[in-house]
Short mmCIF file of C-alpha atoms and ligand atoms in Angstrom, two decimals:
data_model
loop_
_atom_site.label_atom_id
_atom_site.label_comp_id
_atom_site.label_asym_id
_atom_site.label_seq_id
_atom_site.Cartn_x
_atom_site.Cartn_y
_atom_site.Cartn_z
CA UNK A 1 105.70 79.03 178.90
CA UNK A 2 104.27 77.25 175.85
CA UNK A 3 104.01 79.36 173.02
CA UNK A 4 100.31 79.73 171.18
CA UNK A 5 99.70 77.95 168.36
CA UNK A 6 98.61 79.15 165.00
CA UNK A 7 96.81 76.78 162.40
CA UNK A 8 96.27 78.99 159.06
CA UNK A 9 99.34 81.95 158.12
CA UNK A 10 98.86 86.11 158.44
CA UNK A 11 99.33 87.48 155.01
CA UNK A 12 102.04 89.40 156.57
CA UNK A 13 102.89 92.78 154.23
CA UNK A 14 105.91 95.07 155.49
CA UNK A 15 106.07 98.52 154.93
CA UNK A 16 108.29 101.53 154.66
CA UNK A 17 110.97 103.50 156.95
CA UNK A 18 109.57 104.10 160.20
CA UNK A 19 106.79 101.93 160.31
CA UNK A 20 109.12 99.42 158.81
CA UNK A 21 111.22 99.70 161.95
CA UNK A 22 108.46 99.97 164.07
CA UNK A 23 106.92 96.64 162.76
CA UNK A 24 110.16 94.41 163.54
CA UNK A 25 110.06 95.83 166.87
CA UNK A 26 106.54 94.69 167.20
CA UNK A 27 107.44 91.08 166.02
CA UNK A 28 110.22 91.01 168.46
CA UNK A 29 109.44 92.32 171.76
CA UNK A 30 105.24 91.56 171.26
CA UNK A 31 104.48 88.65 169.05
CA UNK A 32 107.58 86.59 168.44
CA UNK A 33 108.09 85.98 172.56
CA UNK A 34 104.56 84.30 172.75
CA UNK A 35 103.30 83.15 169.41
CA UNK A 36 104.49 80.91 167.32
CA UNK A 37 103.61 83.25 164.57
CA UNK A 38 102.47 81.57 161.23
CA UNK A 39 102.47 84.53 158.32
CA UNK A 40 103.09 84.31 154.43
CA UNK A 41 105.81 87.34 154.50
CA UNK A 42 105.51 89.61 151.21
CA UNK A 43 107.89 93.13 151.23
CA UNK A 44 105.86 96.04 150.46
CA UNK A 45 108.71 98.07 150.88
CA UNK A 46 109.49 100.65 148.37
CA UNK A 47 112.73 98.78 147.15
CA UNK A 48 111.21 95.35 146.48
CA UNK A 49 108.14 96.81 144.60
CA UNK A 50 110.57 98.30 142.53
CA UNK A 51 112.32 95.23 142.00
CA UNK A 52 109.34 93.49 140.96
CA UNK A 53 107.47 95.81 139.21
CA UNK A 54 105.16 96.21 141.84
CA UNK A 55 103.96 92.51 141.00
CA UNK A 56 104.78 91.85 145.17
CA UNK A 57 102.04 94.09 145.87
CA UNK A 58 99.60 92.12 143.32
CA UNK A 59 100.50 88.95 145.07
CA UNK A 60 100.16 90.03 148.57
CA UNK A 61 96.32 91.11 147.49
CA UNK A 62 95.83 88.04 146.23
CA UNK A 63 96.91 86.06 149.12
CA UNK A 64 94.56 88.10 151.26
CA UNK A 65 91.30 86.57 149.19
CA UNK A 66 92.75 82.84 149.35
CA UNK A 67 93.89 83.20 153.09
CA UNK A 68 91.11 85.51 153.93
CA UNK A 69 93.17 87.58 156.80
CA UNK A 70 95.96 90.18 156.11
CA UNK A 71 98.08 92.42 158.15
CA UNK A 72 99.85 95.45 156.40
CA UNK A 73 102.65 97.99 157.34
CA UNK A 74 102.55 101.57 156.20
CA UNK A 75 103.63 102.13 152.52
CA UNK A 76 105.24 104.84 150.58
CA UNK A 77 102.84 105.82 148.06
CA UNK A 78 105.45 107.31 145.03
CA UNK A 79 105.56 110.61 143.88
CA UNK A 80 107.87 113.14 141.72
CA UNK A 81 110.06 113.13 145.14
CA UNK A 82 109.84 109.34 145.77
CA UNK A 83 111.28 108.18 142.28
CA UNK A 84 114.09 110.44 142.67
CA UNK A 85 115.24 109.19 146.05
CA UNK A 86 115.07 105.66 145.41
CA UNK A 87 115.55 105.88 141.64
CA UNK A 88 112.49 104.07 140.43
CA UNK A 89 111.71 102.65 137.42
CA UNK A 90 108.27 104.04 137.71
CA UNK A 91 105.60 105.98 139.98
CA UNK A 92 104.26 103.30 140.64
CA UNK A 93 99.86 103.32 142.31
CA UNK A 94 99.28 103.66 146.28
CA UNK A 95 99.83 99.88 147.33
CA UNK A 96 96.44 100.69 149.30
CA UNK A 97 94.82 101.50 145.97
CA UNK A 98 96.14 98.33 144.44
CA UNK A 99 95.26 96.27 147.16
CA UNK A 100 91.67 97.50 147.78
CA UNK A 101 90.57 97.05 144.34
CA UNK A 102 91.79 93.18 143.89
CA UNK A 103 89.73 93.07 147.52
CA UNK A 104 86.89 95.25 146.47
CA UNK A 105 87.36 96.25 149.56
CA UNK A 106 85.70 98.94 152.09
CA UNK A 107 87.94 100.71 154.37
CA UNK A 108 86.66 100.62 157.81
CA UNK A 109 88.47 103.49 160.38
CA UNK A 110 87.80 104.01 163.48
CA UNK A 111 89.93 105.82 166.51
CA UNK A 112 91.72 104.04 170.10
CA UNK A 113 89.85 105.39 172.83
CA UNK A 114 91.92 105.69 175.86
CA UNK A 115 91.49 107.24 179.57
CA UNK A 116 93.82 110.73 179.53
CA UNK A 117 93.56 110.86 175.83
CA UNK A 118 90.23 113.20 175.46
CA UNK A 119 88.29 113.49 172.34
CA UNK A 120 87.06 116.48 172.16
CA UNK A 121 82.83 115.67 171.48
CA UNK A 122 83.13 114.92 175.07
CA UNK A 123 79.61 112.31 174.38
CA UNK A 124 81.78 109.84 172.71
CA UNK A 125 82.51 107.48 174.80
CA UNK A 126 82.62 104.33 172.74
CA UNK A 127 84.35 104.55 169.08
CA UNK A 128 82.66 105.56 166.10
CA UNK A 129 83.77 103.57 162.87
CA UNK A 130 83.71 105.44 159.40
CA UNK A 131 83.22 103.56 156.33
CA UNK A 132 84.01 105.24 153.14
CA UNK A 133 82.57 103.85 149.93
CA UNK A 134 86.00 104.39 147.69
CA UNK A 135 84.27 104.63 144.33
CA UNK A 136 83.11 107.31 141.73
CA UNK A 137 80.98 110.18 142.53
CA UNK A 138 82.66 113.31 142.36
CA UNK A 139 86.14 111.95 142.54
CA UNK A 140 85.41 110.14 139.11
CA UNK A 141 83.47 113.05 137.34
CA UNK A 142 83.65 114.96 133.65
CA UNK A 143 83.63 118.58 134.23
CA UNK A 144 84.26 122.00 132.58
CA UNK A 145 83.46 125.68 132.66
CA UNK A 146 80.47 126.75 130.52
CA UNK A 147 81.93 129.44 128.39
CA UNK A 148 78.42 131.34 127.98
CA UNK A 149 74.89 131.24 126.69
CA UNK A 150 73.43 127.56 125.47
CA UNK A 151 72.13 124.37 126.36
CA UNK A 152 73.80 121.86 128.64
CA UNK A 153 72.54 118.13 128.49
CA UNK A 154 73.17 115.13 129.70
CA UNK A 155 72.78 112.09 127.31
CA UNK A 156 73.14 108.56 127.53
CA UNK A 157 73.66 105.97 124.61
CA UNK A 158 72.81 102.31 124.99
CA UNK A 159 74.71 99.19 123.06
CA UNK A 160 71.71 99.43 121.40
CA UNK A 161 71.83 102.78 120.25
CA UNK A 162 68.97 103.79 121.76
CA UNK A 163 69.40 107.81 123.83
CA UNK A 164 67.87 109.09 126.43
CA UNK A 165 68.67 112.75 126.98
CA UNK A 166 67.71 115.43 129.30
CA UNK A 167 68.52 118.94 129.97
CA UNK A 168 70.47 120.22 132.46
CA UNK A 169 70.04 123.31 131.93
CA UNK A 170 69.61 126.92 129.75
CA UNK A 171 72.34 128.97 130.48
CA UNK A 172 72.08 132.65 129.98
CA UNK A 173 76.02 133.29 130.63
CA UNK A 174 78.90 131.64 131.62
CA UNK A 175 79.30 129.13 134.32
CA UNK A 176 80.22 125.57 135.60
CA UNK A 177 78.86 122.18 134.58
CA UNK A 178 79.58 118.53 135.76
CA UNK A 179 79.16 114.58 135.35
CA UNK A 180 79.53 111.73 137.36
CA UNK A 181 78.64 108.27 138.07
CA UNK A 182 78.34 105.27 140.03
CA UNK A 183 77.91 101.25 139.46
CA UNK A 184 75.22 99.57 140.94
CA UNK A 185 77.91 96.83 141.47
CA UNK A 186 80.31 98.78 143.48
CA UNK A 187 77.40 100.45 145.55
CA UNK A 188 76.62 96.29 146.23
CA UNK A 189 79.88 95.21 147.30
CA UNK A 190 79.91 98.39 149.12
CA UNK A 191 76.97 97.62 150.88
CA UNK A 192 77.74 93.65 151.40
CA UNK A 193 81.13 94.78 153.25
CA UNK A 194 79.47 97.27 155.79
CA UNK A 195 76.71 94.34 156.48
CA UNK A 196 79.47 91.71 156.98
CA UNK A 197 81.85 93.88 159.20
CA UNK A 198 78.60 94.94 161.17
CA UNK A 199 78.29 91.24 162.07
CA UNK A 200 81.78 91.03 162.79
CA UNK A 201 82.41 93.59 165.05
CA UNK A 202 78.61 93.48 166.23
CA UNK A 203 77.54 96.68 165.98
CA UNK A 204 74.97 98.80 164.62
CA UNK A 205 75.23 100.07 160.81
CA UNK A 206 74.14 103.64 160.13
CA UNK A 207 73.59 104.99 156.39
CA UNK A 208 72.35 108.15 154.66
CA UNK A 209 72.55 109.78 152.24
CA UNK A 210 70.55 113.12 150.55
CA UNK A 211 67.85 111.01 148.78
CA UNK A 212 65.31 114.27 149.46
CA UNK A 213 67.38 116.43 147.14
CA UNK A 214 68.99 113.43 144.85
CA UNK A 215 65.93 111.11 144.42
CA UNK A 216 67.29 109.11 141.69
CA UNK A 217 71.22 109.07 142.76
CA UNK A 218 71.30 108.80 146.19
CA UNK A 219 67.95 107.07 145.88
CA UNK A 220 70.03 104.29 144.66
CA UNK A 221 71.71 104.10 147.46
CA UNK A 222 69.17 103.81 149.60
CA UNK A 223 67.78 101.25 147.70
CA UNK A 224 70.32 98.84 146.98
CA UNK A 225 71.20 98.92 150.57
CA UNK A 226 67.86 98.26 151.63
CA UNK A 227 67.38 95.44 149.51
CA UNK A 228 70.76 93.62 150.08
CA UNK A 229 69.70 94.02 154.38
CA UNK A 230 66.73 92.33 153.30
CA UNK A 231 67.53 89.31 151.21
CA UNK A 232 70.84 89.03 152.80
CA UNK A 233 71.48 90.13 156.24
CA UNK A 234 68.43 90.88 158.18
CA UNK A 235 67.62 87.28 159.74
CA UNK A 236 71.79 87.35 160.92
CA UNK A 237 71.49 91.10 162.25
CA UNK A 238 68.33 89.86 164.45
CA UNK A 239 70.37 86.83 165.52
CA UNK A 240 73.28 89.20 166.20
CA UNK A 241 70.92 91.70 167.98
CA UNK A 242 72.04 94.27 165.72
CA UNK A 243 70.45 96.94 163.68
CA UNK A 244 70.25 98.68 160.26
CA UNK A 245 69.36 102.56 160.60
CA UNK A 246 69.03 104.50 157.24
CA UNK A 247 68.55 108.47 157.93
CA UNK A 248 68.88 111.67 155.65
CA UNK A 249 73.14 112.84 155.64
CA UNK A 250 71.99 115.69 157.70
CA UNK A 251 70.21 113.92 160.52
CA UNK A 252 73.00 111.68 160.94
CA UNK A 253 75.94 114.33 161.29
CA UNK A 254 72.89 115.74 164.32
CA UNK A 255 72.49 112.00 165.63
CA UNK A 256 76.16 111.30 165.24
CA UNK A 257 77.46 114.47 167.61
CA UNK A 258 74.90 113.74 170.30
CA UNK A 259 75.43 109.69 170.45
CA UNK A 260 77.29 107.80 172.90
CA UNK A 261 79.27 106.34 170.14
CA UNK A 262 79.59 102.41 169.01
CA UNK A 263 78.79 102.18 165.54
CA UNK A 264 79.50 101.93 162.31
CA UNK A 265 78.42 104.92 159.76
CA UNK A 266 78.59 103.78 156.17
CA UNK A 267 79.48 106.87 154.48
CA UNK A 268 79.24 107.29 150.38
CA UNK A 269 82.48 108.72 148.79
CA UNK A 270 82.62 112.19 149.59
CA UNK A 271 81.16 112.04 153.01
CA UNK A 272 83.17 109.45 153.85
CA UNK A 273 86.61 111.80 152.76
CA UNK A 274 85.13 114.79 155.16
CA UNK A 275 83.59 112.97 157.95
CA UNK A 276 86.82 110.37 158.53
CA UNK A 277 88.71 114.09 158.60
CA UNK A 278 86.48 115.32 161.20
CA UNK A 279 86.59 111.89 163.55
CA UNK A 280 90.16 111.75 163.16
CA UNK A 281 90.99 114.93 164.67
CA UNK A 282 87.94 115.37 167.26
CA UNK A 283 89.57 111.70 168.36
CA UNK A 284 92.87 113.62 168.88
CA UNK A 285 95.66 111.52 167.21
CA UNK A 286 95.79 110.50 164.05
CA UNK A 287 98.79 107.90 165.35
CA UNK A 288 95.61 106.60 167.34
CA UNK A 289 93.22 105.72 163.95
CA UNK A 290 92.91 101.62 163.02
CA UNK A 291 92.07 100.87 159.38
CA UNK A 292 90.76 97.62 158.13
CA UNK A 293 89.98 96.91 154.54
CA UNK A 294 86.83 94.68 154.04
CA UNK A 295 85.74 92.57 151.12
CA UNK A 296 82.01 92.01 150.23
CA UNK A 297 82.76 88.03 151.40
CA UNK A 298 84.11 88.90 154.45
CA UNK A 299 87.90 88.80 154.24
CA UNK A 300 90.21 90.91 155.92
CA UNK A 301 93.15 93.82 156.23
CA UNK A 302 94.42 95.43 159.07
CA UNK A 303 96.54 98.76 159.12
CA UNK A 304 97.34 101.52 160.89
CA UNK A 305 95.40 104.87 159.43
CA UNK A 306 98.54 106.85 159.31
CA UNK A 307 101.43 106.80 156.83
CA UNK A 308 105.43 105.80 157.51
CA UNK A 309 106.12 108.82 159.95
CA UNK A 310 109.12 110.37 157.19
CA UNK A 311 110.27 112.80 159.66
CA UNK A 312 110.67 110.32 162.25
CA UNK A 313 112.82 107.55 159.92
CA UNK A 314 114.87 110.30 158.71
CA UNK A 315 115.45 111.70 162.52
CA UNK A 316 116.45 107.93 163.51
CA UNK A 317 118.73 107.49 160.25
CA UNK A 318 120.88 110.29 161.51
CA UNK A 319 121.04 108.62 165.09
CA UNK A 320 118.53 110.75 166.60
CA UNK A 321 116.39 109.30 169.19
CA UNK A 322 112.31 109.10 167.87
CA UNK A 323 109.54 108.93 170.12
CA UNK A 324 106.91 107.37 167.08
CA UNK A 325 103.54 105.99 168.36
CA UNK A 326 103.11 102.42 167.67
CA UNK A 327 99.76 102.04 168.80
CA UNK A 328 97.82 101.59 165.74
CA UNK A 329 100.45 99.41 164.29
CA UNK A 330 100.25 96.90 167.38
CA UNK A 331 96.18 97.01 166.85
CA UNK A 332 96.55 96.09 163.20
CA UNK A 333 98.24 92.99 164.35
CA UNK A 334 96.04 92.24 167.13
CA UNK A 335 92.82 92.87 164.79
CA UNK A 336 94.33 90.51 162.16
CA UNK A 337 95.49 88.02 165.15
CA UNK A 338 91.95 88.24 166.87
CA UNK A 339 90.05 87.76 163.42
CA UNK A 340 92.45 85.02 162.57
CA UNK A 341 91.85 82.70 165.99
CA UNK A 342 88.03 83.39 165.21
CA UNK A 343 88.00 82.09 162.11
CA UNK A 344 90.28 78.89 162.98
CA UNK A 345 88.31 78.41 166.32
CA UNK A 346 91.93 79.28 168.49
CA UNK A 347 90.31 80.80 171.38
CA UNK A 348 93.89 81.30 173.04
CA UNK A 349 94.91 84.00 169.90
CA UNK A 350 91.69 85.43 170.45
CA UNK A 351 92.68 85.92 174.02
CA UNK A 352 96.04 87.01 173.43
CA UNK A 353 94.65 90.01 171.25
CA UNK A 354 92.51 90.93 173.85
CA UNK A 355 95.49 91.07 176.18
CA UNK A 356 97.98 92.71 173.67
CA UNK A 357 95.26 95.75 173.41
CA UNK A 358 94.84 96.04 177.22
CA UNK A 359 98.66 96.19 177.71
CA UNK A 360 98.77 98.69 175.50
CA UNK A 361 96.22 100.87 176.49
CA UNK A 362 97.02 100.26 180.43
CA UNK A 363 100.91 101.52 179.55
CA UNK A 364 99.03 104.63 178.30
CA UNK A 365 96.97 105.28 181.04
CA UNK A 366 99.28 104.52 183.71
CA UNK A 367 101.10 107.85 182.14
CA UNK A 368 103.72 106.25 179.99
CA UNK A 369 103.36 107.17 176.09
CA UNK A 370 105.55 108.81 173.16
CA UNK A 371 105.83 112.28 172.37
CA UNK A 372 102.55 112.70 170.54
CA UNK A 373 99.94 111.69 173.21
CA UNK A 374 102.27 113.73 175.99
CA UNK A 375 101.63 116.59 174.04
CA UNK A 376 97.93 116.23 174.23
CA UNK A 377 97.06 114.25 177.25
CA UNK A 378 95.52 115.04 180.50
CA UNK A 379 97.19 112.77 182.38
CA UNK A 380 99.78 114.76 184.65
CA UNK A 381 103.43 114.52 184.56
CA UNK A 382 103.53 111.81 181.27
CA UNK A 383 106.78 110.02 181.13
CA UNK A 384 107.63 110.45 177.65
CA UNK A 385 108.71 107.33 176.18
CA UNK A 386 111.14 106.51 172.99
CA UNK A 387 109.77 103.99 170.15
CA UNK A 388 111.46 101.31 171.57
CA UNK A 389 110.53 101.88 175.37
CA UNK A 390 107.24 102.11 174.29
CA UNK A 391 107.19 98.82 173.17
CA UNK A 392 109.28 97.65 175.79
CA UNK A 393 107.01 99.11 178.68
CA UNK A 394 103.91 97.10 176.72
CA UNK A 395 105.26 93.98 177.08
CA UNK A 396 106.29 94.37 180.80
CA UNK A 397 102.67 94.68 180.84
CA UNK A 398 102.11 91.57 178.79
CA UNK A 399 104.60 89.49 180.89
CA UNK A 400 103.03 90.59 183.88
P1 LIG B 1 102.37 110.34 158.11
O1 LIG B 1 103.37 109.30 157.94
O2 LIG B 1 101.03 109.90 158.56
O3 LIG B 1 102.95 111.43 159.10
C1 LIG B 1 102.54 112.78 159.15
C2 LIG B 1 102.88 113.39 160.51
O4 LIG B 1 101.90 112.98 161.46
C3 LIG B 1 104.20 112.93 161.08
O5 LIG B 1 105.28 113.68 160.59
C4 LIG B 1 103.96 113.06 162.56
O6 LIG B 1 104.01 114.43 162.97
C5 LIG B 1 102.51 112.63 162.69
N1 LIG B 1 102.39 111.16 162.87
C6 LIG B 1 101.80 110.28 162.02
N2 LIG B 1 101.85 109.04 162.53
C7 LIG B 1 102.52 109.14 163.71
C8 LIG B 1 102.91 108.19 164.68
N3 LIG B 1 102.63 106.89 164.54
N4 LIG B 1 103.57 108.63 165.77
C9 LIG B 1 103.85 109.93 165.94
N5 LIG B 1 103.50 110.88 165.03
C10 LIG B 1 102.85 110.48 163.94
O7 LIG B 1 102.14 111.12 156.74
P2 LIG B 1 103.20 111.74 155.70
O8 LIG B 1 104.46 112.12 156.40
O9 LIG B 1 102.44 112.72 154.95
O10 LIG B 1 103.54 110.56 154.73
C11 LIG B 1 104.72 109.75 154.79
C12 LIG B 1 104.59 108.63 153.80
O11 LIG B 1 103.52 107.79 154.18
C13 LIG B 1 104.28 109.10 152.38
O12 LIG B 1 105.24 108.53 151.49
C14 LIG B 1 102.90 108.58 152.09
O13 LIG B 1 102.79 108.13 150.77
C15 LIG B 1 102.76 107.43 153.04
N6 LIG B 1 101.38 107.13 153.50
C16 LIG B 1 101.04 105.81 153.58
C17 LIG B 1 99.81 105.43 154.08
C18 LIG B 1 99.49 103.97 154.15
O14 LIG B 1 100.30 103.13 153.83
N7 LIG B 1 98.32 103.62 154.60
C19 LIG B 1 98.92 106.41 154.53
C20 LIG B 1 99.29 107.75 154.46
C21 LIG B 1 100.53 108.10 153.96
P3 LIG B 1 105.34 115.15 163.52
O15 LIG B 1 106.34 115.05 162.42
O16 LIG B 1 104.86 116.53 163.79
O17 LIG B 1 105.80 114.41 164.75
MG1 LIG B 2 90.14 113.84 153.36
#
């Protein structure tokens, strides 16, 4: 069998322990066998970031906005622990962190819905994708305890030296006070990266916010959203037979519960942190979460949601058998596959990543699945699979 073609390279970026095993394994049993697989390679692993002074990761980012597609493996994200064990030179930032803000990306998550694997709002029956704006608000704010009696304001200085100040407010006693902030820039390319994945994916965009209580902030929101659908996007929605649906933060959680599922919902900062929380686990597996990073002109990065499975990697360095779910790793590379034979106009990659997901999900549903989704299923009698078998039983699917 003749082996598809690719025209433009993956920005391939490798990962950490067992991800980093898992990913080979996905090359060789899944990809390797019946693509002739084009990628720029970069090594994200903890080692070679050290190496290079994390400059790898820099690159890799960077090669995602000239090639415009990316696929990424799990990364250790350093801490106290982390520069201990592999005696760093220094803690060096989440790779994710690095990467999304050369992209000024959005992160787009949403769960793999399969038959036997239940969420538990039993109305969802399509998936619901989260987007989390990943700037300012409260996880960028000034704050301090208000040691008693006096005036709190809040004043701003222009270049010009002109002030504007206003009270907060009087306080009679002690208490709490805070500050925060966002750019009207961020909340655009925020706003341009929901619009353009809508299109993408063809679905629906939800937003809200609490502009009723926050007229000004949140009002911003609103606004600059509104206004970038309607110079921008609205003419390619209609042509896409999509819509844009703004709502108060409240009526969305009610509309969200009682839908049918199938959209996106562009979440500001902190929403976004609670509400990816609650999808992820009403969705059941967090081994069963995509990710894809979007920039505000449309260029892409695919990832699993979860991190390198530790426990597992150390398990399988002591010769112990793993059974780690390689589901959302194998979607990462079909997403990043798919998006690549779109943009090249290689309708036979499209088709493979079409086929690579239905493989995958049909192994599941036919009752064969690691350790994870036996635990929660409600298929009967599971036959627990290893990593490897896993993969192995997907591509007897593939082949077949
Ligand atoms: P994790 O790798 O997501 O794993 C946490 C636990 O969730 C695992 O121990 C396992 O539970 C379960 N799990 C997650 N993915 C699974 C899978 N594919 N198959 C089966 N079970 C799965 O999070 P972590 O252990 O807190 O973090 C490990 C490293 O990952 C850290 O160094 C962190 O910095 C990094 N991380 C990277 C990313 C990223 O690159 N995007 C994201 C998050 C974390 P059981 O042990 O109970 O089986
Ligand atoms: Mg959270």
């Amino acid at each position: 069998m003749a082996k598809i073609q690719m025209t433009t390279p993956l920005v391939e970026m490798d990962g950490d322990e067992m991800t980093r095993i898992i990913w080979q394994m996905i090359k060789d049993e899944l990809l390797n066998p019946f693509i002739d697989l084009k990628t720029e390679y970069y090594d994200l692993g903890l080692k070679y970031r050290d190496e290079t002074g994390d400059q790898v990761t820099i690159d890799s980012a960077n090669a995602a906005n000239r090639l415009g597609v990316a696929v990424k493996c799990a990364t250790i994200t350093p801490n106290d622990a982390r520069v201990k064990e592999y005696n760093l030179k220094e803690m060096y930032k989440s790779p994710n962190g690095t990467i999304r803000a050369i992209m000024d990306g959005t992160v787009f998550r949403a769960p793999i819905i399969v038959k036997g694997v239940e969420s538990y709002v039993s109305g969802w029956e399509k998936p619901i994708t989260i987007a989390r704006h990943a700037y300012g608000d409260v996880y960028k704010n000034t704050e301090f305890k208000v040691p008693g009696a006096g005036k709190a304001e809040i004043v701003f200085t222009g270049e010009d030296g002109k002030e504007v100040r206003q009270t907060i407010f009087d306080f009679k006693g002690s208490g709490v006070i805070q500050g925060m902030h966002n750019l009207d820039s961020s909340i655009e390319s925020f706003a341009r990266s929901c619009f353009n994945y809508a299109l993408s994916i063809r679905q629906d965009l939800w937003f809200a916010s609490k502009d009723t209580i926050s007229k000004i902030y949140d009002g911003d929101f609103r606004d600059i959203f509104q206004r970038i659908f309607d110079e921008e996007f609205k003419d390619k929605f209609e042509a896409a037979g999509i819509t844009y649906f703004y709502t108060l933060i409240d009526d969305a959680v009610a509309r969200v519960m009682k839908s049918k599922g199938g959209f996106i919902w562009a979440c500001k900062n902190y929403d976004g942190d609670v509400m990816s929380d609650m999808l992820a686990s009403a969705s059941g597996s967090l081994a069963m979460m995509t990710s894809v990073l979007v920039s505000p002109d449309g260029k892409y990065e695919y990832e699993a949601a979860h991190g390198t499975v530790m426990r597992h990697y150390y398990k399988h360095l002591e010769g112990e058998e793993t059974s780690t779910n390689s589901v959302a790793t194998i979607f990462a590379w079909s997403g990043a596959l798919r998006k690549r034979g779109e943009l090249d106009g290689l309708q036979d990659l499209m088709d493979f990543a079409d086929r690579l997901e239905k493989a995958t999900i049909d192994t599941i549903e036919n009752g064969e699945m690691t350790k994870d989704l036996a635990l929660i299923t409600t298929i009967e009698n599971p036959k627990v699979l290893n990593t490897g078998d896993f993969i192995k039983a997907v591509r007897k699917r593939l082949e077949a």
